[in-house]
Amino acid sequence: MVAADTKRFLQWLFFNLYVGNHDSHAKNLSIYFLPQYGVRLTPFYDLLSTSIYAGLSRRFAFSIGGESTPSNIQKEHIVTMASQLGFKAQYVLKIAEEMASALGDKLNETTHAVNAMAAAGTEKTMVERLNHHIARTTKSLQNRLFTR
């Protein structure tokens, strides 16, 4: 796998943590082999927020540095995970910070675009609820990772 795909994998992981996709297991990753380029990640799929729905698991699909409950993940878990994967902690934390920033930049823009297409009432309410949920989840993890 090339370095760009390694970075994309880490972005995928943090995106799923930020949006609350607790069902982001390895089955949702695919690779393909191109003879001239080697093994590459395919585009991501099954990206959604499962944590917004009552009754679905509150545990992440896999452990992050020994912790699988997203609300318990702290900076030390990310540092442990980075070491387990053979990365410098600063690199992984930088990707976490960049993904949070990029998500924040696009969240309201996407919410407005989807609301423009949504029917009045329930659909718009769900889009707004999802926006607030993702913003809250992202901010909470950012606080645990970057303020100390």
Coordinates of C-alpha atoms in Angstrom, one line a residue:
M1 CA 0.0 0.0 0.0
V2 CA 1.3 3.5 -0.8
A3 CA 1.8 6.3 1.7
A4 CA -1.2 8.2 0.3
D5 CA -3.5 5.2 1.1
T6 CA -2.0 4.9 4.6
K7 CA -3.0 8.5 5.2
R8 CA -6.5 7.8 3.6
F9 CA -6.9 4.9 6.0
L10 CA -6.2 7.1 9.0
Q11 CA -8.5 9.8 7.6
W12 CA -11.2 7.1 7.3
L13 CA -10.7 6.0 10.9
F14 CA -11.0 9.6 12.3
F15 CA -13.9 10.5 10.0
N16 CA -15.8 7.4 11.4
L17 CA -14.9 8.4 15.0
Y18 CA -16.1 12.0 14.4
V19 CA -19.4 11.2 12.7
G20 CA -20.1 8.3 15.1
N21 CA -19.9 5.5 12.6
H22 CA -19.4 2.7 15.2
D23 CA -20.0 0.1 12.5
S24 CA -16.8 1.0 10.5
H25 CA -15.3 -2.5 10.5
A26 CA -12.6 -3.9 8.2
K27 CA -15.3 -5.3 6.0
N28 CA -16.0 -1.8 4.9
L29 CA -12.5 -1.5 3.4
S30 CA -11.5 -2.9 0.1
I31 CA -8.3 -3.1 -1.8
Y32 CA -7.4 -3.8 -5.3
F33 CA -4.2 -4.7 -7.2
L34 CA -3.0 -2.7 -10.2
P35 CA 0.0 -4.4 -11.7
Q36 CA 1.8 -1.1 -12.3
Y37 CA 0.8 0.5 -9.0
G38 CA 0.5 -2.4 -6.5
V39 CA -2.2 -2.7 -3.8
R40 CA -4.4 0.3 -3.4
L41 CA -7.4 1.2 -1.3
T42 CA -10.7 1.5 -3.2
P43 CA -13.0 4.5 -2.5
F44 CA -14.7 4.3 0.9
Y45 CA -18.3 3.3 1.3
D46 CA -20.9 2.6 4.1
L47 CA -20.0 6.0 5.7
L48 CA -22.8 7.0 8.1
S49 CA -23.6 7.9 11.7
T50 CA -24.8 4.9 13.6
S51 CA -24.4 6.5 17.0
I52 CA -27.3 8.8 16.4
Y53 CA -29.7 5.9 16.5
A54 CA -30.9 4.5 19.8
G55 CA -30.4 0.7 20.1
L56 CA -27.3 0.4 18.0
S57 CA -23.9 -0.4 19.5
R58 CA -22.1 2.3 21.4
R59 CA -18.8 0.5 20.9
F60 CA -16.5 1.2 17.9
A61 CA -16.1 -1.7 15.5
F62 CA -12.5 -2.1 16.7
S63 CA -10.2 -1.0 19.4
I64 CA -8.2 2.3 19.3
G65 CA -5.1 1.8 21.5
G66 CA -7.0 -0.7 23.7
E67 CA -10.3 1.3 23.9
S68 CA -13.4 0.6 21.9
T69 CA -15.9 3.0 23.5
P70 CA -15.5 6.2 21.4
S71 CA -16.5 8.5 24.3
N72 CA -13.6 7.0 26.3
I73 CA -10.9 7.5 23.7
Q74 CA -8.2 9.8 24.9
K75 CA -4.9 11.1 23.4
E76 CA -3.0 8.3 25.0
H77 CA -5.1 5.7 23.1
I78 CA -4.3 7.5 19.8
V79 CA -0.6 7.5 20.8
T80 CA -0.8 3.8 21.6
M81 CA -2.5 3.0 18.3
A82 CA 0.0 5.0 16.4
S83 CA 2.8 3.0 17.9
Q84 CA 1.0 -0.3 17.3
L85 CA 0.7 0.7 13.6
G86 CA 4.3 1.9 13.3
F87 CA 3.5 5.6 13.0
K88 CA 4.8 8.6 14.9
A89 CA 2.1 9.9 17.3
Q90 CA 2.5 13.4 15.9
Y91 CA 1.7 12.3 12.4
V92 CA -1.5 10.5 13.5
L93 CA -2.6 13.4 15.7
K94 CA -2.0 15.8 12.9
I95 CA -4.3 13.7 10.6
A96 CA -6.9 13.7 13.4
E97 CA -6.7 17.5 13.7
E98 CA -6.9 18.0 9.9
M99 CA -9.9 15.7 9.6
A100 CA -11.7 17.5 12.4
S101 CA -11.0 20.9 10.7
A102 CA -12.1 19.6 7.2
L103 CA -15.2 18.1 8.7
G104 CA -16.1 21.3 10.5
D105 CA -15.6 23.3 7.3
K106 CA -18.0 21.1 5.3
L107 CA -20.6 20.1 7.9
N108 CA -22.8 23.3 7.8
E109 CA -22.3 23.6 4.0
T110 CA -23.5 20.1 3.5
T111 CA -26.3 20.5 5.9
H112 CA -27.6 23.5 4.0
A113 CA -27.3 21.7 0.6
V114 CA -29.1 18.6 1.9
N115 CA -31.8 20.7 3.5
A116 CA -32.4 22.6 0.3
M117 CA -33.3 19.2 -1.3
A118 CA -35.2 17.8 1.7
A119 CA -38.9 17.9 2.2
A120 CA -40.1 20.2 5.0
G121 CA -40.6 18.6 8.4
T122 CA -39.1 15.3 9.3
E123 CA -36.3 15.2 6.8
K124 CA -35.0 18.7 7.7
T125 CA -35.3 17.9 11.4
M126 CA -33.2 14.7 10.9
V127 CA -30.5 16.6 8.9
E128 CA -30.3 19.3 11.6
R129 CA -30.2 16.6 14.3
L130 CA -27.4 14.8 12.5
N131 CA -25.5 18.1 12.0
H132 CA -25.6 18.8 15.8
H133 CA -24.7 15.2 16.6
I134 CA -21.6 15.2 14.4
A135 CA -20.5 18.6 15.5
R136 CA -20.9 17.6 19.2
T137 CA -19.1 14.2 18.7
T138 CA -16.3 15.9 16.8
K139 CA -15.8 18.7 19.4
S140 CA -15.9 16.2 22.2
L141 CA -13.1 14.0 20.7
Q142 CA -11.1 17.1 19.7
N143 CA -11.3 18.3 23.4
R144 CA -10.0 15.0 24.6
L145 CA -7.2 14.8 22.0
F146 CA -6.0 18.4 21.8
T147 CA -6.7 20.2 25.1
R148 CA -4.5 19.3 28.0

